[in-house]
mmCIF file of C-alpha atoms in Angstrom:
data_model
loop_
_atom_site.group_PDB
_atom_site.id
_atom_site.type_symbol
_atom_site.label_atom_id
_atom_site.label_comp_id
_atom_site.label_asym_id
_atom_site.label_seq_id
_atom_site.Cartn_x
_atom_site.Cartn_y
_atom_site.Cartn_z
ATOM 1 C CA UNK O 1 111.490 64.261 86.655
ATOM 2 C CA UNK O 2 113.089 66.178 89.769
ATOM 3 C CA UNK O 3 112.478 66.803 92.653
ATOM 4 C CA UNK O 4 111.081 69.681 94.154
ATOM 5 C CA UNK O 5 113.293 70.759 95.582
ATOM 6 C CA UNK O 6 114.991 70.993 92.160
ATOM 7 C CA UNK O 7 112.672 72.531 90.698
ATOM 8 C CA UNK O 8 112.338 75.899 93.387
ATOM 9 C CA UNK O 9 116.616 75.644 92.813
ATOM 10 C CA UNK O 10 115.562 76.141 89.210
ATOM 11 C CA UNK O 11 112.984 78.289 88.827
ATOM 12 C CA UNK O 12 113.799 80.679 91.778
ATOM 13 C CA UNK O 13 117.650 80.885 89.960
ATOM 14 C CA UNK O 14 115.589 82.464 86.984
ATOM 15 C CA UNK O 15 114.471 84.751 88.959
ATOM 16 C CA UNK O 16 115.006 88.580 88.045
ATOM 17 C CA UNK O 17 113.177 91.580 90.859
ATOM 18 C CA UNK O 18 111.787 94.652 88.764
ATOM 19 C CA UNK O 19 113.358 97.307 88.310
ATOM 20 C CA UNK O 20 111.935 100.145 90.648
ATOM 21 C CA UNK O 21 109.012 102.844 89.196
ATOM 22 C CA UNK O 22 108.498 106.093 91.216
ATOM 23 C CA UNK O 23 104.571 105.133 93.287
ATOM 24 C CA UNK O 24 102.172 106.634 94.873
ATOM 25 C CA UNK O 25 102.593 106.531 98.953
ATOM 26 C CA UNK O 26 98.965 105.514 98.995
ATOM 27 C CA UNK O 27 98.804 102.722 97.066
ATOM 28 C CA UNK O 28 102.418 101.674 98.259
ATOM 29 C CA UNK O 29 100.957 99.508 101.323
ATOM 30 C CA UNK O 30 102.518 95.674 100.426
ATOM 31 C CA UNK O 31 105.977 97.519 98.627
ATOM 32 C CA UNK O 32 108.528 96.279 98.936
ATOM 33 C CA UNK O 33 111.552 99.751 99.454
ATOM 34 C CA UNK O 34 114.060 100.243 96.328
ATOM 35 C CA UNK O 35 116.207 102.660 98.033
ATOM 36 C CA UNK O 36 116.969 103.614 101.853
ATOM 37 C CA UNK O 37 114.151 106.391 102.386
ATOM 38 C CA UNK O 38 115.376 109.729 104.232
ATOM 39 C CA UNK O 39 113.233 112.509 105.944
ATOM 40 C CA UNK O 40 112.978 115.997 104.692
ATOM 41 C CA UNK O 41 112.001 117.536 107.239
ATOM 42 C CA UNK O 42 112.958 117.642 111.411
ATOM 43 C CA UNK O 43 109.764 116.743 112.926
ATOM 44 C CA UNK O 44 108.241 118.535 114.604
ATOM 45 C CA UNK O 45 110.359 120.857 112.700
ATOM 46 C CA UNK O 46 109.711 123.180 115.679
ATOM 47 C CA UNK O 47 109.216 124.106 118.970
ATOM 48 C CA UNK O 48 105.353 121.907 120.222
ATOM 49 C CA UNK O 49 103.162 121.528 122.729
ATOM 50 C CA UNK O 50 102.355 117.812 124.231
ATOM 51 C CA UNK O 51 99.288 119.572 126.446
ATOM 52 C CA UNK O 52 96.987 122.005 126.417
ATOM 53 C CA UNK O 53 97.985 124.512 129.068
ATOM 54 C CA UNK O 54 99.869 127.353 128.858
ATOM 55 C CA UNK O 55 103.717 128.566 128.195
ATOM 56 C CA UNK O 56 106.085 129.442 130.977
ATOM 57 C CA UNK O 57 109.448 130.768 132.312
ATOM 58 C CA UNK O 58 108.218 131.065 136.061
ATOM 59 C CA UNK O 59 108.723 128.075 137.892
ATOM 60 C CA UNK O 60 106.457 130.299 140.678
ATOM 61 C CA UNK O 61 102.957 128.523 142.752
ATOM 62 C CA UNK O 62 100.468 130.180 143.556
ATOM 63 C CA UNK O 63 100.911 133.405 141.990
ATOM 64 C CA UNK O 64 99.167 135.288 139.263
ATOM 65 C CA UNK O 65 100.667 135.066 135.782
ATOM 66 C CA UNK O 66 99.158 137.606 133.607
ATOM 67 C CA UNK O 67 97.682 135.877 130.085
ATOM 68 C CA UNK O 68 99.523 137.575 127.419
ATOM 69 C CA UNK O 69 97.924 135.531 123.941
ATOM 70 C CA UNK O 70 97.591 132.159 122.856
ATOM 71 C CA UNK O 71 98.897 129.993 119.813
ATOM 72 C CA UNK O 72 96.445 127.543 118.635
ATOM 73 C CA UNK O 73 97.820 124.540 116.694
ATOM 74 C CA UNK O 74 98.402 125.906 113.235
ATOM 75 C CA UNK O 75 99.792 128.826 114.113
ATOM 76 C CA UNK O 76 102.383 130.093 112.099
ATOM 77 C CA UNK O 77 102.973 133.676 114.365
ATOM 78 C CA UNK O 78 106.186 134.114 116.708
ATOM 79 C CA UNK O 79 105.845 134.987 119.843
ATOM 80 C CA UNK O 80 108.284 135.954 122.037
ATOM 81 C CA UNK O 81 107.766 135.166 125.462
ATOM 82 C CA UNK O 82 107.358 138.038 128.641
ATOM 83 C CA UNK O 83 109.027 137.000 131.774
ATOM 84 C CA UNK O 84 105.891 136.904 134.331
ATOM 85 C CA UNK O 85 103.527 135.942 131.761
ATOM 86 C CA UNK O 86 101.694 133.028 130.061
ATOM 87 C CA UNK O 87 100.509 131.780 126.661
ATOM 88 C CA UNK O 88 98.185 129.584 126.311
ATOM 89 C CA UNK O 89 98.842 126.575 124.520
ATOM 90 C CA UNK O 90 97.844 122.888 122.854
ATOM 91 C CA UNK O 91 98.205 120.497 120.914
ATOM 92 C CA UNK O 92 100.380 120.291 118.201
ATOM 93 C CA UNK O 93 100.397 123.916 118.051
ATOM 94 C CA UNK O 94 103.634 126.268 118.310
ATOM 95 C CA UNK O 95 105.132 127.366 121.287
ATOM 96 C CA UNK O 96 106.934 130.136 122.155
ATOM 97 C CA UNK O 97 110.065 130.835 123.175
ATOM 98 C CA UNK O 98 111.307 131.824 126.028
ATOM 99 C CA UNK O 99 108.460 128.664 127.266
ATOM 100 C CA UNK O 100 110.390 127.239 130.341
ATOM 101 C CA UNK O 101 108.051 124.073 130.436
ATOM 102 C CA UNK O 102 104.144 123.898 129.466
ATOM 103 C CA UNK O 103 101.990 123.829 132.309
ATOM 104 C CA UNK O 104 98.573 121.373 131.179
ATOM 105 C CA UNK O 105 95.740 123.111 131.815
ATOM 106 C CA UNK O 106 94.634 120.639 134.587
ATOM 107 C CA UNK O 107 96.868 121.834 136.780
ATOM 108 C CA UNK O 108 96.670 125.872 136.723
ATOM 109 C CA UNK O 109 93.485 127.991 138.186
ATOM 110 C CA UNK O 110 92.372 129.999 135.689
ATOM 111 C CA UNK O 111 91.218 133.580 136.292
ATOM 112 C CA UNK O 112 90.056 136.252 134.033
ATOM 113 C CA UNK O 113 93.964 137.964 134.494
ATOM 114 C CA UNK O 114 96.119 135.084 134.149
ATOM 115 C CA UNK O 115 96.667 131.804 135.767
ATOM 116 C CA UNK O 116 97.335 130.418 138.978
ATOM 117 C CA UNK O 117 99.969 127.069 138.835
ATOM 118 C CA UNK O 118 99.375 125.020 141.379
ATOM 119 C CA UNK O 119 100.192 121.833 140.503
ATOM 120 C CA UNK O 120 103.715 121.363 142.017
ATOM 121 C CA UNK O 121 105.867 119.399 139.497
ATOM 122 C CA UNK O 122 107.912 120.831 137.121
ATOM 123 C CA UNK O 123 110.642 120.719 134.903
ATOM 124 C CA UNK O 124 112.742 122.832 131.957
ATOM 125 C CA UNK O 125 111.186 120.862 129.200
ATOM 126 C CA UNK O 126 108.395 119.689 130.201
ATOM 127 C CA UNK O 127 104.977 118.689 127.494
ATOM 128 C CA UNK O 128 107.874 120.773 124.853
ATOM 129 C CA UNK O 129 108.373 118.514 121.973
ATOM 130 C CA UNK O 130 112.195 119.742 120.202
ATOM 131 C CA UNK O 131 112.369 120.433 116.815
ATOM 132 C CA UNK O 132 113.407 117.218 115.464
ATOM 133 C CA UNK O 133 112.570 114.539 118.095
ATOM 134 C CA UNK O 134 109.991 112.476 116.813
ATOM 135 C CA UNK O 135 112.961 112.695 113.960
ATOM 136 C CA UNK O 136 115.786 114.504 112.638
ATOM 137 C CA UNK O 137 116.499 115.694 108.439
ATOM 138 C CA UNK O 138 118.138 113.086 106.929
ATOM 139 C CA UNK O 139 117.509 110.911 109.725
ATOM 140 C CA UNK O 140 117.349 107.538 107.617
ATOM 141 C CA UNK O 141 113.742 106.011 108.056
ATOM 142 C CA UNK O 142 112.934 103.229 106.080
ATOM 143 C CA UNK O 143 115.366 100.612 104.466
ATOM 144 C CA UNK O 144 116.414 99.282 101.261
ATOM 145 C CA UNK O 145 113.479 95.843 101.117
ATOM 146 C CA UNK O 146 111.498 97.046 103.505
ATOM 147 C CA UNK O 147 107.876 95.032 102.269
ATOM 148 C CA UNK O 148 105.995 98.652 103.610
ATOM 149 C CA UNK O 149 102.950 98.251 106.487
ATOM 150 C CA UNK O 150 100.002 101.205 106.865
ATOM 151 C CA UNK O 151 102.339 102.533 110.003
ATOM 152 C CA UNK O 152 105.292 103.207 107.619
ATOM 153 C CA UNK O 153 102.572 104.888 105.203
ATOM 154 C CA UNK O 154 101.549 106.978 107.953
ATOM 155 C CA UNK O 155 105.122 107.672 109.779
ATOM 156 C CA UNK O 156 106.141 109.129 105.453
ATOM 157 C CA UNK O 157 103.512 110.490 105.157
ATOM 158 C CA UNK O 158 103.906 112.931 108.542
ATOM 159 C CA UNK O 159 107.272 114.100 106.575
ATOM 160 C CA UNK O 160 105.492 114.942 103.834
ATOM 161 C CA UNK O 161 106.761 112.900 102.071
ATOM 162 C CA UNK O 162 104.191 110.946 98.040
ATOM 163 C CA UNK O 163 105.972 108.652 96.408
ATOM 164 C CA UNK O 164 108.377 106.305 96.518
ATOM 165 C CA UNK O 165 110.725 104.588 95.024
ATOM 166 C CA UNK O 166 108.944 100.586 94.954
ATOM 167 C CA UNK O 167 109.060 97.313 92.867
ATOM 168 C CA UNK O 168 106.764 96.862 91.040
ATOM 169 C CA UNK O 169 104.500 93.780 91.054
ATOM 170 C CA UNK O 170 104.868 92.313 87.914
ATOM 171 C CA UNK O 171 102.689 91.410 84.443
ATOM 172 C CA UNK O 172 100.591 88.789 84.877
ATOM 173 C CA UNK O 173 99.274 87.548 81.797
ATOM 174 C CA UNK O 174 96.557 84.594 82.533
ATOM 175 C CA UNK O 175 95.760 81.891 80.398
ATOM 176 C CA UNK O 176 93.190 78.838 80.832
ATOM 177 C CA UNK O 177 93.116 76.906 78.469
ATOM 178 C CA UNK O 178 90.321 73.436 77.566
ATOM 179 C CA UNK O 179 87.628 72.588 75.470
ATOM 180 C CA UNK O 180 85.413 71.313 78.337
ATOM 181 C CA UNK O 181 85.298 74.658 80.515
ATOM 182 C CA UNK O 182 82.700 76.826 81.008
ATOM 183 C CA UNK O 183 82.209 80.368 82.357
ATOM 184 C CA UNK O 184 80.380 80.205 85.823
ATOM 185 C CA UNK O 185 76.935 81.396 84.752
ATOM 186 C CA UNK O 186 76.919 79.304 81.174
ATOM 187 C CA UNK O 187 74.909 76.211 80.763
ATOM 188 C CA UNK O 188 76.334 72.711 81.875
ATOM 189 C CA UNK O 189 75.876 70.991 79.029
ATOM 190 C CA UNK O 190 77.124 67.755 79.820
ATOM 191 C CA UNK O 191 80.739 66.228 79.732
ATOM 192 C CA UNK O 192 81.329 70.048 80.429
ATOM 193 C CA UNK O 193 82.422 72.167 83.927
ATOM 194 C CA UNK O 194 82.915 75.116 85.197
ATOM 195 C CA UNK O 195 86.189 76.805 84.501
ATOM 196 C CA UNK O 196 87.130 77.605 88.146
ATOM 197 C CA UNK O 197 90.576 78.351 87.932
ATOM 198 C CA UNK O 198 90.277 81.867 86.377
ATOM 199 C CA UNK O 199 88.192 83.169 88.933
ATOM 200 C CA UNK O 200 90.574 81.201 91.639
ATOM 201 C CA UNK O 201 94.643 82.159 90.119
ATOM 202 C CA UNK O 202 92.220 86.508 90.220
ATOM 203 C CA UNK O 203 92.285 86.619 93.867
ATOM 204 C CA UNK O 204 95.279 85.357 94.578
ATOM 205 C CA UNK O 205 97.437 87.101 92.691
ATOM 206 C CA UNK O 206 95.186 90.167 94.162
ATOM 207 C CA UNK O 207 96.379 89.407 97.795
ATOM 208 C CA UNK O 208 99.506 89.205 96.832
ATOM 209 C CA UNK O 209 99.590 92.741 95.213
ATOM 210 C CA UNK O 210 99.196 92.253 91.616
ATOM 211 C CA UNK O 211 96.800 94.552 89.290
ATOM 212 C CA UNK O 212 97.507 94.271 86.379
ATOM 213 C CA UNK O 213 96.056 90.581 84.665
ATOM 214 C CA UNK O 214 95.372 89.782 80.886
ATOM 215 C CA UNK O 215 93.112 87.064 81.011
ATOM 216 C CA UNK O 216 92.287 84.820 77.787
ATOM 217 C CA UNK O 217 90.639 81.141 77.353
ATOM 218 C CA UNK O 218 91.989 79.389 75.184
ATOM 219 C CA UNK O 219 90.503 75.752 73.111
ATOM 220 C CA UNK O 220 93.210 73.281 73.186
ATOM 221 C CA UNK O 221 94.709 73.455 69.917
ATOM 222 C CA UNK O 222 98.297 73.649 69.058
ATOM 223 C CA UNK O 223 98.414 76.628 67.190
ATOM 224 C CA UNK O 224 95.571 79.185 69.064
ATOM 225 C CA UNK O 225 97.562 77.832 71.968
ATOM 226 C CA UNK O 226 101.619 79.237 70.379
ATOM 227 C CA UNK O 227 99.565 81.632 69.177
ATOM 228 C CA UNK O 228 97.963 82.942 72.841
ATOM 229 C CA UNK O 229 101.600 82.661 74.880
ATOM 230 C CA UNK O 230 103.274 85.085 71.487
ATOM 231 C CA UNK O 231 101.269 87.946 72.246
ATOM 232 C CA UNK O 232 101.646 87.550 76.108
ATOM 233 C CA UNK O 233 105.733 87.278 75.365
ATOM 234 C CA UNK O 234 105.076 91.508 74.444
ATOM 235 C CA UNK O 235 103.489 92.468 76.998
ATOM 236 C CA UNK O 236 103.643 90.063 80.643
ATOM 237 C CA UNK O 237 106.494 89.520 82.637
ATOM 238 C CA UNK O 238 104.900 86.460 83.806
ATOM 239 C CA UNK O 239 102.875 84.234 81.808
ATOM 240 C CA UNK O 240 100.328 81.307 83.185
ATOM 241 C CA UNK O 241 98.573 78.563 81.491
ATOM 242 C CA UNK O 242 95.747 76.137 83.184
ATOM 243 C CA UNK O 243 95.685 72.521 81.816
ATOM 244 C CA UNK O 244 97.386 70.979 79.011
ATOM 245 C CA UNK O 245 100.828 69.944 80.357
ATOM 246 C CA UNK O 246 100.821 66.608 79.494
ATOM 247 C CA UNK O 247 101.467 63.937 77.888
ATOM 248 C CA UNK O 248 97.587 63.648 76.263
ATOM 249 C CA UNK O 249 96.079 63.205 71.910
ATOM 250 C CA UNK O 250 94.731 67.314 73.208
ATOM 251 C CA UNK O 251 97.970 68.198 75.433
ATOM 252 C CA UNK O 252 100.025 71.526 73.634
ATOM 253 C CA UNK O 253 101.095 74.057 76.363
ATOM 254 C CA UNK O 254 104.463 71.904 75.848
ATOM 255 C CA UNK O 255 105.317 72.048 71.954
ATOM 256 C CA UNK O 256 103.215 75.519 72.223
ATOM 257 C CA UNK O 257 106.274 76.340 74.398
ATOM 258 C CA UNK O 258 108.967 74.735 72.622
ATOM 259 C CA UNK O 259 107.392 76.768 69.131
ATOM 260 C CA UNK O 260 107.210 79.836 70.692
ATOM 261 C CA UNK O 261 110.988 79.374 71.258
ATOM 262 C CA UNK O 262 110.464 79.427 75.470
ATOM 263 C CA UNK O 263 113.463 77.341 76.807
ATOM 264 C CA UNK O 264 112.560 75.157 79.591
ATOM 265 C CA UNK O 265 113.438 75.094 82.460
ATOM 266 C CA UNK O 266 111.590 71.708 84.338
ATOM 267 C CA UNK O 267 108.580 69.861 82.987
ATOM 268 C CA UNK O 268 107.239 67.069 85.426
ATOM 269 C CA UNK O 269 108.724 67.074 89.556
ATOM 270 C CA UNK O 270 107.898 64.685 92.249
ATOM 271 C CA UNK O 271 104.778 65.444 93.705
ATOM 272 C CA UNK O 272 101.628 64.996 94.587
ATOM 273 C CA UNK O 273 99.493 67.507 93.376
ATOM 274 C CA UNK O 274 101.115 68.831 90.199
ATOM 275 C CA UNK O 275 103.340 65.909 88.672
ATOM 276 C CA UNK O 276 103.248 67.594 84.900
ATOM 277 C CA UNK O 277 104.309 71.297 86.523
ATOM 278 C CA UNK O 278 105.558 73.133 83.482
ATOM 279 C CA UNK O 279 108.883 76.360 83.631
ATOM 280 C CA UNK O 280 110.892 78.099 81.416
ATOM 281 C CA UNK O 281 111.596 81.323 80.558
ATOM 282 C CA UNK O 282 111.819 83.335 77.178
ATOM 283 C CA UNK O 283 114.966 86.465 77.686
ATOM 284 C CA UNK O 284 112.959 87.956 81.357
ATOM 285 C CA UNK O 285 109.408 86.918 80.688
ATOM 286 C CA UNK O 286 109.177 83.421 83.117
ATOM 287 C CA UNK O 287 106.863 80.853 81.629
ATOM 288 C CA UNK O 288 104.779 78.533 84.282
ATOM 289 C CA UNK O 289 102.481 75.254 83.268
ATOM 290 C CA UNK O 290 100.681 74.803 85.205
ATOM 291 C CA UNK O 291 97.594 71.319 85.741
ATOM 292 C CA UNK O 292 94.035 72.342 84.970
ATOM 293 C CA UNK O 293 93.244 70.755 88.113
ATOM 294 C CA UNK O 294 92.043 73.228 90.727
ATOM 295 C CA UNK O 295 93.745 71.740 94.376
ATOM 296 C CA UNK O 296 97.043 71.467 91.723
ATOM 297 C CA UNK O 297 95.958 74.794 90.246
ATOM 298 C CA UNK O 298 96.445 75.363 94.585
ATOM 299 C CA UNK O 299 99.238 73.951 95.136
ATOM 300 C CA UNK O 300 100.940 75.063 92.263
ATOM 301 C CA UNK O 301 100.703 78.234 93.001
ATOM 302 C CA UNK O 302 101.739 78.013 96.981
ATOM 303 C CA UNK O 303 104.469 76.145 95.947
ATOM 304 C CA UNK O 304 105.780 77.857 92.628
ATOM 305 C CA UNK O 305 103.959 81.122 91.543
ATOM 306 C CA UNK O 306 103.443 83.189 94.941
ATOM 307 C CA UNK O 307 107.706 82.732 96.036
ATOM 308 C CA UNK O 308 108.763 83.688 92.276
ATOM 309 C CA UNK O 309 106.367 87.131 92.762
ATOM 310 C CA UNK O 310 107.494 87.580 95.862
ATOM 311 C CA UNK O 311 111.033 87.754 94.348
ATOM 312 C CA UNK O 312 110.021 89.696 91.698
ATOM 313 C CA UNK O 313 108.476 92.363 93.684
ATOM 314 C CA UNK O 314 111.709 92.175 95.891
ATOM 315 C CA UNK O 315 109.953 90.266 99.410
ATOM 316 C CA UNK O 316 110.694 87.391 101.069
ATOM 317 C CA UNK O 317 109.351 84.618 100.422
ATOM 318 C CA UNK O 318 106.878 83.767 102.740
ATOM 319 C CA UNK O 319 108.474 81.146 105.264
ATOM 320 C CA UNK O 320 106.469 77.550 106.456
ATOM 321 C CA UNK O 321 105.406 76.818 109.139
ATOM 322 C CA UNK O 322 106.261 73.712 111.436
ATOM 323 C CA UNK O 323 102.714 72.079 113.513
ATOM 324 C CA UNK O 324 101.964 68.518 114.855
ATOM 325 C CA UNK O 325 99.872 65.809 113.282
ATOM 326 C CA UNK O 326 96.204 65.959 114.876
ATOM 327 C CA UNK O 327 95.842 62.123 113.678
ATOM 328 C CA UNK O 328 98.360 59.425 111.971
ATOM 329 C CA UNK O 329 97.984 59.736 108.430
ATOM 330 C CA UNK O 330 99.613 56.696 105.704
ATOM 331 C CA UNK O 331 100.100 58.031 101.899
ATOM 332 C CA UNK O 332 101.018 55.941 98.992
ATOM 333 C CA UNK O 333 103.156 57.689 96.477
ATOM 334 C CA UNK O 334 106.671 57.559 96.447
ATOM 335 C CA UNK O 335 106.415 61.257 95.506
ATOM 336 C CA UNK O 336 105.629 64.825 97.909
ATOM 337 C CA UNK O 337 103.011 65.155 98.499
ATOM 338 C CA UNK O 338 100.928 68.008 99.453
ATOM 339 C CA UNK O 339 97.441 67.381 100.987
ATOM 340 C CA UNK O 340 94.782 70.490 102.444
ATOM 341 C CA UNK O 341 94.534 70.831 106.493
ATOM 342 C CA UNK O 342 93.332 73.204 109.164
ATOM 343 C CA UNK O 343 95.674 74.788 110.851
ATOM 344 C CA UNK O 344 95.267 75.128 114.648
ATOM 345 C CA UNK O 345 96.053 76.554 117.300
ATOM 346 C CA UNK O 346 99.769 74.852 115.987
ATOM 347 C CA UNK O 347 97.875 71.137 115.672
ATOM 348 C CA UNK O 348 96.440 70.500 111.098
ATOM 349 C CA UNK O 349 94.225 68.474 110.627
ATOM 350 C CA UNK O 350 94.743 66.492 107.755
ATOM 351 C CA UNK O 351 90.630 66.547 106.345
ATOM 352 C CA UNK O 352 89.493 64.097 103.627
ATOM 353 C CA UNK O 353 88.546 64.216 99.754
ATOM 354 C CA UNK O 354 92.776 64.721 98.816
ATOM 355 C CA UNK O 355 92.100 63.907 95.193
ATOM 356 C CA UNK O 356 93.523 66.713 92.208
ATOM 357 C CA UNK O 357 90.331 67.390 91.506
ATOM 358 C CA UNK O 358 87.815 66.825 94.791
ATOM 359 C CA UNK O 359 87.312 70.823 95.782
ATOM 360 C CA UNK O 360 85.351 69.894 98.656
ATOM 361 C CA UNK O 361 87.752 70.632 101.835
ATOM 362 C CA UNK O 362 89.615 74.184 100.163
ATOM 363 C CA UNK O 363 85.291 75.133 102.126
ATOM 364 C CA UNK O 364 87.173 74.396 106.138
ATOM 365 C CA UNK O 365 91.248 74.108 105.090
ATOM 366 C CA UNK O 366 93.954 77.079 105.072
ATOM 367 C CA UNK O 367 96.976 75.661 104.374
ATOM 368 C CA UNK O 368 99.356 72.635 102.473
ATOM 369 C CA UNK O 369 100.614 70.365 104.960
ATOM 370 C CA UNK O 370 103.600 68.079 102.975
ATOM 371 C CA UNK O 371 104.425 65.378 103.586
ATOM 372 C CA UNK O 372 108.477 63.910 102.556
ATOM 373 C CA UNK O 373 109.112 61.697 99.309
ATOM 374 C CA UNK O 374 110.384 58.901 101.417
ATOM 375 C CA UNK O 375 107.989 58.769 104.762
ATOM 376 C CA UNK O 376 105.068 56.585 104.061
ATOM 377 C CA UNK O 377 103.477 57.059 107.134
ATOM 378 C CA UNK O 378 103.211 59.962 110.000
ATOM 379 C CA UNK O 379 102.114 59.432 113.659
ATOM 380 C CA UNK O 380 100.112 61.577 116.021
ATOM 381 C CA UNK O 381 101.894 64.817 116.861
ATOM 382 C CA UNK O 382 104.544 64.057 114.755
ATOM 383 C CA UNK O 383 105.893 67.146 113.486
ATOM 384 C CA UNK O 384 105.194 68.439 109.571
ATOM 385 C CA UNK O 385 105.981 71.221 107.112
ATOM 386 C CA UNK O 386 102.390 73.737 106.478
ATOM 387 C CA UNK O 387 102.147 76.540 104.405
ATOM 388 C CA UNK O 388 99.184 78.226 104.881
ATOM 389 C CA UNK O 389 96.000 79.214 102.839
#
């Protein structure tokens, strides 16, 4: 077996960022930009008013300025302001050429035949947005590697951009193994358990933006498991299997992967839960065998699968955090021990029921707490590493 850090280094070194695709802007939240994005236009593209008011060229107050015309927002008329007159303008709408400033509506007295400026504050260009004052044409607005959020998508839409080059989410095949498993909703017979890993992993994948996931259930059978792997290798960028990776009489995942031509990266990690974790590769496809117990599956997803997917999508791996122990704790394993915890205000509480088959703690847990292999006693207030769900 290898250590957690050795396993991560070996696995992550095999990951390749997926080839970029052109993706609709509206569906690109959470995607990583694959190239620098330049603005195709000046924003705004014309002299634009930032106020409802009047475009004027005069700084004179208490004098009647005749109303020449008006330019509503969205108007494509090009007007030239005449000396001694005013043109009514609107927020976001065009400003006529020849205007010195826009006096806002609240600063004037409106008459039937024109306006009288009452406000004394005046300056050239006041309330006028110059072309390109927000974004200039050909300026780089997003650099390669940026993970898009909603505000950036709104910005790109304001520049008329509808699609862009991003790194896609991987296509994932999820293979659930186990003779004892029953789908939720079916009758549970003696000796059977409800299968939950498919729902948990599918939900976790969706949170990462993975929408292409093919799900298959197989019995604990070498031929069936190999057939499922062979089929998945034709399509998937990443294959995940749950169960069947230990050394029992009905654990066939590692042998099936080997028969399918998969090169083993590692099999077994000095960690708890998830000691029998398997990773392999065939050509560009990665394959990972996760344990069957839900806690082990979710821990291995957090520590290994999630970072692999983030790297495939051109993302940075989510960083761990530091927190203070809320209570003392002792562990009895010489491995790295990952326990369910509740993090609040920089302090983490290690919860009860830490066995890999126990799921009750997930009702309140919001993180994994890493307890290093070399330490066995942890004191209240001690700094530990935590990984948020």
